RNA sequence: UGGCCCGUCGUCUAAUGGCAGGACACCGGUCUUUGGAACCGGCGGUGGUGGUUCGAAUCCACCCGGGCCAACCA
């Protein structure tokens, strides 16, 4: 298993001792609804990471700072769902509302430091003055109240002296900040509402940005993992911890992409109207993407965890196809769901040559295809087989018989044969129809009793499920389909986007008799139909109710085998996608040409001037633009150029490519350490082949990260490179012997493999080989043998 | 008309600057008393342009595309 970027980070932090060797994560849901499959990813991540490190732990923290929407009922449901998924918070159950007192003191600290103020504007005024993404906000007229006045007002807010909305406490940051979150965010609001845990103790409630980071800090969380939409909030997270002098090491927020599944919505607030509007049976409706709904449908915790594992964790925004969930479900259920027969739409079949009352029992495997137990252990039969009664009258699936079979149809048709699975091969001799012409009964003859092959007339193409008429157990079977037909349902009109027929209730299906005693919550695979789960609420002896968890993978369909025309249409249907993406590409090329291809745009006149000047001084076109936009780099260039005027282009290149990279990737490095004359000297040495480009780069890196002059470092740094063919050639020959397959592939035309051999040499020599020479020697050796 | 983030097979996800790999889906085959499962094989990708480098998915620049942000929600 390869590690995701968060796990790598945790491991790195552990190694560097960043958090005193602790790993503490947390799962912080707001108890305003039910947990859904999107939460499962976060659960797997947070609890997973905690369990992967000795002493690691994951807190369950209810983020209950909004009394309007939160309920104890949701807390209980969340705890139940998390346990069901297989996670355990141990002693670490917390509530943000546990910290109300501490949070309130932190707020006072900010007030006293002049970093927070009471704003008496109306909600509309605050919104108005916040500005927009394009325009800066303006200061509130209440922004400069004295700390004393703020303190007094805030005290009185807490005392309940003011009505809702009269005042808010705001952080005093910057109303013109580019990040909207930083435009004096609201810390506290007045809300005279009963909190499900604290009743009417508090007339003021902290806002998310304020409560969240401080709750993490109070719990000494090390890694605060959240989804991508909180990226903008990281700045206020860090700002607040800094301004209240939160103890170090401080928790650090890292964002990852949420789990988004096609045809599903993963938003508690969008799910609630579906429940409250009566569009589904409840939060645990089997069609709901909630953990409770999935559980009721028969999806196992293992399947959900498997899905999360398959999906991984990254920062890329992504949509997962339902097929992946389906796979995870089937993969798990295939192993654990014993097979049974269920006929959803019964068609009566009379076996004419079976005498009345002359039934027999047939044996069928509970797990066909599973390697039979050979250890002879106790219970082998009971585990491995089931018994089915067979009599004169049976029911088969109406769909398994066609009066006019389409091409490719392998099941029963007039005059044709089919196998009653595990029991007998029958031939259809007669149809009985009602006045409406509807087939109501088939008269068949048993040709072969059980056994393999098909007896006379060659092999039978298909085996169908069936139940014996007198012993079959009636059951209600609920067939579920996706709640939304479109992959990306419109969040503003979910009720209108609901698919019709997402729940189909079959009132009287027939089950093989041993299932008559099924209790709630049992998994079965009804052969050829799918995976089913006896409803945990409604199923009991005497009233059997099953939910379809998932269908079987479809291997055949009438459309597919209806002729060659259809697949072709399918292909052409896929073409527009290809064409449109090609269109995008074409558009991009067109634009590029307009702006002069690789010649980057120079938006302002000032930059244009600098660019022209740099080009005149000898900087290359592509690098000049970089320097024109970076005053610091440009300054170094201007200072270094006179030292080595002929190397102007090289100097500019070093600056634009290598210095920019080092500055961007390593915070320890600093441009201040680089003397312009050293840069010029470096460029000259490389230009005159005193140093290889690689050596130059190593020197530059050393200067930027550790400091020192070029001369010093050239003397002290071990820059030696192995360029001797007498050393390199044997090494490469050895590699060629070790990887004969790659040699063949290289000679077969896979020239990219040269990089593999050079890379191996670089590794073997600890990076000290001269790669140019190594490449040369390797090419020669690989090529020479080619001629033999 | 801003700030931040993100672009690798259809989808999800890997690759200290050194073989672009895996999974799902799809297609084909073997096997099969589930048109299932299993097994084998195939298809298919680094958004674009330029630059740096012996070597770029990876570094630099620009362009294109996508996401998030203007609740007294979280």
Short mmCIF file of N, CA, C and O in Angstrom, two decimals, chain A residues 2-87:
data_model
loop_
_atom_site.label_atom_id
_atom_site.label_comp_id
_atom_site.label_asym_id
_atom_site.label_seq_id
_atom_site.Cartn_x
_atom_site.Cartn_y
_atom_site.Cartn_z
N UNK A 2 0.62 2.12 -0.96
CA UNK A 2 1.39 3.36 -0.94
C UNK A 2 0.70 4.37 -0.04
O UNK A 2 -0.50 4.35 0.15
N UNK A 3 1.50 5.23 0.50
CA UNK A 3 1.01 6.14 1.51
C UNK A 3 0.46 7.41 0.88
O UNK A 3 1.04 7.95 -0.04
N UNK A 4 -0.66 7.88 1.41
CA UNK A 4 -1.20 9.13 0.89
C UNK A 4 -0.42 10.31 1.48
O UNK A 4 0.39 10.14 2.38
N UNK A 5 -0.69 11.50 0.97
CA UNK A 5 0.15 12.64 1.36
C UNK A 5 -0.01 13.01 2.83
O UNK A 5 0.92 13.52 3.45
N UNK A 6 -1.17 12.71 3.39
CA UNK A 6 -1.35 13.05 4.80
C UNK A 6 -0.61 12.07 5.70
O UNK A 6 0.08 12.46 6.65
N UNK A 7 -0.70 10.80 5.35
CA UNK A 7 0.04 9.81 6.14
C UNK A 7 1.55 10.05 6.05
O UNK A 7 2.27 9.89 7.03
N UNK A 8 2.00 10.44 4.87
CA UNK A 8 3.43 10.76 4.72
C UNK A 8 3.80 11.93 5.62
O UNK A 8 4.86 11.93 6.25
N UNK A 9 2.92 12.90 5.67
CA UNK A 9 3.18 14.08 6.49
C UNK A 9 3.25 13.71 7.97
O UNK A 9 4.14 14.15 8.69
N UNK A 10 2.31 12.89 8.39
CA UNK A 10 2.29 12.47 9.80
C UNK A 10 3.58 11.74 10.14
O UNK A 10 4.20 11.98 11.18
N UNK A 11 3.99 10.88 9.23
CA UNK A 11 5.21 10.12 9.48
C UNK A 11 6.42 11.06 9.55
O UNK A 11 7.30 10.90 10.37
N UNK A 12 6.42 12.04 8.66
CA UNK A 12 7.52 13.00 8.65
C UNK A 12 7.53 13.81 9.95
O UNK A 12 8.56 14.03 10.56
N UNK A 13 6.35 14.23 10.37
CA UNK A 13 6.26 15.01 11.61
C UNK A 13 6.72 14.19 12.81
O UNK A 13 7.33 14.72 13.74
N UNK A 14 6.40 12.91 12.77
CA UNK A 14 6.83 12.02 13.85
C UNK A 14 8.35 11.94 13.89
O UNK A 14 8.97 11.99 14.95
N UNK A 15 8.93 11.85 12.70
CA UNK A 15 10.37 11.71 12.59
C UNK A 15 11.09 12.97 13.07
O UNK A 15 12.11 12.91 13.75
N UNK A 16 10.54 14.10 12.71
CA UNK A 16 11.20 15.35 13.08
C UNK A 16 10.82 15.80 14.49
O UNK A 16 11.32 16.81 14.98
N UNK A 17 9.91 15.05 15.12
CA UNK A 17 9.53 15.40 16.49
C UNK A 17 8.70 16.67 16.58
O UNK A 17 8.63 17.30 17.63
N UNK A 18 8.05 17.01 15.50
CA UNK A 18 7.29 18.25 15.45
C UNK A 18 6.23 18.36 16.55
O UNK A 18 6.04 19.41 17.14
N UNK A 19 5.57 17.28 16.81
CA UNK A 19 4.51 17.31 17.82
C UNK A 19 4.86 16.45 19.03
O UNK A 19 4.02 15.75 19.58
N UNK A 20 6.12 16.48 19.42
CA UNK A 20 6.57 15.69 20.57
C UNK A 20 6.25 14.21 20.41
O UNK A 20 5.99 13.51 21.39
N UNK A 21 6.25 13.75 19.18
CA UNK A 21 6.01 12.33 18.96
C UNK A 21 4.56 11.90 19.15
O UNK A 21 4.28 10.71 19.21
N UNK A 22 3.65 12.86 19.25
CA UNK A 22 2.25 12.49 19.43
C UNK A 22 1.52 12.49 18.10
O UNK A 22 1.86 13.23 17.19
N UNK A 23 0.49 11.64 18.01
CA UNK A 23 -0.42 11.69 16.87
C UNK A 23 -1.84 11.75 17.42
O UNK A 23 -2.32 10.79 18.01
N UNK A 24 -2.44 12.90 17.30
CA UNK A 24 -3.81 13.08 17.79
C UNK A 24 -4.64 13.70 16.67
O UNK A 24 -4.36 14.81 16.22
N UNK A 25 -5.65 12.95 16.22
CA UNK A 25 -6.56 13.47 15.20
C UNK A 25 -7.93 13.63 15.85
O UNK A 25 -8.10 13.32 17.03
N UNK A 26 -8.85 14.11 15.07
CA UNK A 26 -10.19 14.23 15.62
C UNK A 26 -11.21 14.18 14.50
O UNK A 26 -10.93 14.52 13.36
N UNK A 27 -12.40 13.71 14.86
CA UNK A 27 -13.50 13.73 13.90
C UNK A 27 -14.55 14.65 14.50
O UNK A 27 -15.12 14.35 15.54
N UNK A 28 -14.81 15.79 13.87
CA UNK A 28 -15.63 16.84 14.49
C UNK A 28 -16.96 17.14 13.81
O UNK A 28 -17.15 18.22 13.29
N UNK A 29 -17.91 16.21 13.81
CA UNK A 29 -19.17 16.49 13.13
C UNK A 29 -20.07 17.42 13.93
O UNK A 29 -20.02 17.43 15.16
N UNK A 30 -20.89 18.18 13.22
CA UNK A 30 -21.92 18.96 13.88
C UNK A 30 -23.16 18.07 13.98
O UNK A 30 -23.59 17.50 12.98
N UNK A 31 -23.73 17.94 15.17
CA UNK A 31 -24.88 17.02 15.32
C UNK A 31 -26.17 17.63 14.79
O UNK A 31 -27.11 17.87 15.55
N UNK A 32 -26.22 17.87 13.51
CA UNK A 32 -27.41 18.48 12.90
C UNK A 32 -28.02 17.59 11.84
O UNK A 32 -28.76 18.04 10.98
N UNK A 33 -27.67 16.31 11.87
CA UNK A 33 -28.19 15.38 10.89
C UNK A 33 -27.48 14.06 11.04
O UNK A 33 -26.79 13.85 12.04
N UNK A 34 -27.66 13.20 10.05
CA UNK A 34 -27.03 11.89 10.11
C UNK A 34 -25.72 11.88 9.33
O UNK A 34 -25.57 12.59 8.33
N UNK A 35 -24.81 11.06 9.79
CA UNK A 35 -23.54 10.88 9.08
C UNK A 35 -23.80 10.16 7.75
O UNK A 35 -24.65 9.27 7.67
N UNK A 36 -23.07 10.55 6.72
CA UNK A 36 -23.26 9.90 5.43
C UNK A 36 -21.95 9.33 4.93
O UNK A 36 -20.92 9.42 5.61
N UNK A 37 -21.99 8.79 3.73
CA UNK A 37 -20.83 8.06 3.22
C UNK A 37 -19.63 8.99 3.03
O UNK A 37 -18.49 8.55 3.09
N UNK A 38 -19.90 10.27 2.83
CA UNK A 38 -18.80 11.22 2.73
C UNK A 38 -18.02 11.29 4.04
O UNK A 38 -16.79 11.41 4.04
N UNK A 39 -18.76 11.20 5.14
CA UNK A 39 -18.09 11.22 6.43
C UNK A 39 -17.23 9.98 6.63
O UNK A 39 -16.26 10.01 7.39
N UNK A 40 -17.62 8.91 5.96
CA UNK A 40 -16.88 7.66 6.13
C UNK A 40 -15.41 7.84 5.76
O UNK A 40 -14.51 7.30 6.40
N UNK A 41 -15.18 8.63 4.73
CA UNK A 41 -13.80 8.85 4.30
C UNK A 41 -13.01 9.55 5.40
O UNK A 41 -11.88 9.17 5.72
N UNK A 42 -13.61 10.57 5.97
CA UNK A 42 -12.95 11.30 7.04
C UNK A 42 -12.74 10.41 8.26
O UNK A 42 -11.69 10.46 8.91
N UNK A 43 -13.74 9.60 8.54
CA UNK A 43 -13.65 8.66 9.66
C UNK A 43 -12.49 7.69 9.45
O UNK A 43 -11.68 7.46 10.35
N UNK A 44 -12.43 7.13 8.26
CA UNK A 44 -11.37 6.17 7.95
C UNK A 44 -10.00 6.83 8.05
O UNK A 44 -9.04 6.23 8.53
N UNK A 45 -9.92 8.06 7.59
CA UNK A 45 -8.65 8.78 7.61
C UNK A 45 -8.23 9.08 9.04
O UNK A 45 -7.13 8.72 9.48
N UNK A 46 -9.10 9.73 9.78
CA UNK A 46 -8.74 10.17 11.13
C UNK A 46 -8.53 9.01 12.09
O UNK A 46 -7.52 8.97 12.81
N UNK A 47 -9.48 8.08 12.12
CA UNK A 47 -9.31 6.94 13.01
C UNK A 47 -8.22 6.01 12.49
O UNK A 47 -7.50 5.40 13.27
N UNK A 48 -8.12 5.91 11.18
CA UNK A 48 -7.09 5.07 10.58
C UNK A 48 -5.70 5.53 10.97
O UNK A 48 -4.88 4.75 11.46
N UNK A 49 -5.43 6.80 10.80
CA UNK A 49 -4.11 7.33 11.12
C UNK A 49 -3.80 7.14 12.61
O UNK A 49 -2.71 6.72 12.98
N UNK A 50 -4.79 7.41 13.44
CA UNK A 50 -4.57 7.25 14.88
C UNK A 50 -4.19 5.81 15.22
O UNK A 50 -3.28 5.57 16.02
N UNK A 51 -4.87 4.87 14.57
CA UNK A 51 -4.62 3.47 14.93
C UNK A 51 -3.32 2.96 14.35
O UNK A 51 -2.81 1.92 14.78
N UNK A 52 -2.78 3.67 13.38
CA UNK A 52 -1.54 3.20 12.75
C UNK A 52 -0.30 3.60 13.54
O UNK A 52 0.81 3.22 13.18
N UNK A 53 -0.48 4.40 14.58
CA UNK A 53 0.68 4.83 15.36
C UNK A 53 0.49 4.48 16.82
O UNK A 53 -0.56 4.77 17.40
N UNK A 54 1.50 3.87 17.42
CA UNK A 54 1.39 3.53 18.84
C UNK A 54 1.11 4.79 19.65
O UNK A 54 1.78 5.81 19.47
N UNK A 55 0.12 4.70 20.50
CA UNK A 55 -0.21 5.87 21.32
C UNK A 55 -1.05 6.90 20.60
O UNK A 55 -1.45 7.90 21.19
N UNK A 56 -1.30 6.66 19.32
CA UNK A 56 -2.12 7.60 18.57
C UNK A 56 -3.57 7.52 19.00
O UNK A 56 -4.01 6.49 19.48
N UNK A 57 -4.29 8.63 18.88
CA UNK A 57 -5.70 8.55 19.22
C UNK A 57 -6.50 9.51 18.36
O UNK A 57 -5.97 10.46 17.80
N UNK A 58 -7.78 9.20 18.25
CA UNK A 58 -8.68 10.05 17.50
C UNK A 58 -9.85 10.43 18.39
O UNK A 58 -10.52 9.57 18.96
N UNK A 59 -10.06 11.71 18.53
CA UNK A 59 -11.16 12.20 19.36
C UNK A 59 -12.44 12.27 18.56
O UNK A 59 -12.42 12.67 17.40
N UNK A 60 -13.53 11.92 19.20
CA UNK A 60 -14.83 12.25 18.62
C UNK A 60 -15.28 13.54 19.30
O UNK A 60 -15.46 13.58 20.52
N UNK A 61 -15.38 14.58 18.49
CA UNK A 61 -15.81 15.85 19.08
C UNK A 61 -17.06 16.35 18.37
O UNK A 61 -17.03 16.60 17.16
N UNK A 62 -18.13 16.49 19.10
CA UNK A 62 -19.33 17.06 18.53
C UNK A 62 -19.15 18.56 18.46
O UNK A 62 -18.88 19.21 19.48
N UNK A 63 -19.24 19.09 17.26
CA UNK A 63 -19.00 20.51 17.06
C UNK A 63 -20.34 21.24 17.21
O UNK A 63 -20.96 21.66 16.23
N UNK A 64 -20.77 21.38 18.46
CA UNK A 64 -22.13 21.83 18.72
C UNK A 64 -22.18 23.28 19.19
O UNK A 64 -22.44 23.56 20.35
N UNK A 65 -21.92 24.18 18.26
CA UNK A 65 -21.90 25.60 18.61
C UNK A 65 -23.09 26.35 18.01
O UNK A 65 -23.14 27.57 18.08
N UNK A 66 -24.02 25.63 17.41
CA UNK A 66 -25.19 26.27 16.83
C UNK A 66 -26.46 25.63 17.39
O UNK A 66 -26.88 24.57 16.93
N UNK A 67 -27.09 26.27 18.40
CA UNK A 67 -28.21 25.65 19.10
C UNK A 67 -29.45 25.47 18.21
O UNK A 67 -30.31 24.66 18.54
N UNK A 68 -29.51 26.16 17.11
CA UNK A 68 -30.71 26.11 16.28
C UNK A 68 -30.92 24.78 15.59
O UNK A 68 -32.04 24.38 15.32
N UNK A 69 -29.84 24.12 15.26
CA UNK A 69 -29.97 22.94 14.40
C UNK A 69 -29.57 21.64 15.08
O UNK A 69 -29.76 20.57 14.50
N UNK A 70 -29.01 21.72 16.25
CA UNK A 70 -28.41 20.53 16.83
C UNK A 70 -29.31 19.81 17.82
O UNK A 70 -30.06 20.44 18.56
N UNK A 71 -29.19 18.50 17.82
CA UNK A 71 -30.07 17.69 18.68
C UNK A 71 -29.30 16.52 19.27
O UNK A 71 -28.43 15.93 18.61
N UNK A 72 -29.71 16.14 20.49
CA UNK A 72 -29.09 14.98 21.15
C UNK A 72 -29.32 13.72 20.34
O UNK A 72 -28.47 12.82 20.29
N UNK A 73 -30.47 13.66 19.69
CA UNK A 73 -30.82 12.50 18.87
C UNK A 73 -29.76 12.26 17.79
O UNK A 73 -29.39 11.13 17.49
N UNK A 74 -29.28 13.35 17.21
CA UNK A 74 -28.26 13.21 16.16
C UNK A 74 -26.94 12.74 16.74
O UNK A 74 -26.20 11.99 16.11
N UNK A 75 -26.63 13.18 17.95
CA UNK A 75 -25.40 12.74 18.60
C UNK A 75 -25.44 11.23 18.78
O UNK A 75 -24.47 10.52 18.46
N UNK A 76 -26.56 10.73 19.26
CA UNK A 76 -26.67 9.29 19.49
C UNK A 76 -26.57 8.52 18.19
O UNK A 76 -25.90 7.49 18.11
N UNK A 77 -27.21 9.04 17.16
CA UNK A 77 -27.14 8.37 15.85
C UNK A 77 -25.70 8.34 15.33
O UNK A 77 -25.24 7.34 14.80
N UNK A 78 -24.99 9.44 15.53
CA UNK A 78 -23.61 9.51 15.06
C UNK A 78 -22.73 8.50 15.79
O UNK A 78 -21.91 7.81 15.17
N UNK A 79 -22.91 8.43 17.10
CA UNK A 79 -22.11 7.49 17.87
C UNK A 79 -22.37 6.06 17.41
O UNK A 79 -21.44 5.27 17.24
N UNK A 80 -23.64 5.78 17.19
CA UNK A 80 -24.00 4.43 16.75
C UNK A 80 -23.38 4.13 15.39
O UNK A 80 -22.81 3.06 15.16
N UNK A 81 -23.47 5.08 14.48
CA UNK A 81 -22.96 4.85 13.13
C UNK A 81 -21.43 4.71 13.10
O UNK A 81 -20.89 3.93 12.33
N UNK A 82 -20.76 5.48 13.92
CA UNK A 82 -19.30 5.41 13.96
C UNK A 82 -18.84 4.06 14.51
O UNK A 82 -17.94 3.42 13.97
N UNK A 83 -19.51 3.63 15.57
CA UNK A 83 -19.17 2.31 16.13
C UNK A 83 -19.44 1.22 15.10
O UNK A 83 -18.66 0.29 14.95
N UNK A 84 -20.58 1.37 14.43
CA UNK A 84 -20.94 0.36 13.43
C UNK A 84 -19.87 0.27 12.33
O UNK A 84 -19.50 -0.81 11.88
N UNK A 85 -19.35 1.41 11.94
CA UNK A 85 -18.32 1.43 10.88
C UNK A 85 -17.04 0.77 11.37
O UNK A 85 -16.18 0.40 10.58
N UNK A 86 -16.93 0.63 12.69
CA UNK A 86 -15.78 -0.09 13.23
C UNK A 86 -14.75 0.78 13.92
O UNK A 86 -13.60 0.39 14.08
N UNK A 87 -15.16 1.97 14.35
CA UNK A 87 -14.19 2.86 14.98
C UNK A 87 -14.55 3.13 16.44
O UNK A 87 -15.71 3.11 16.83
#
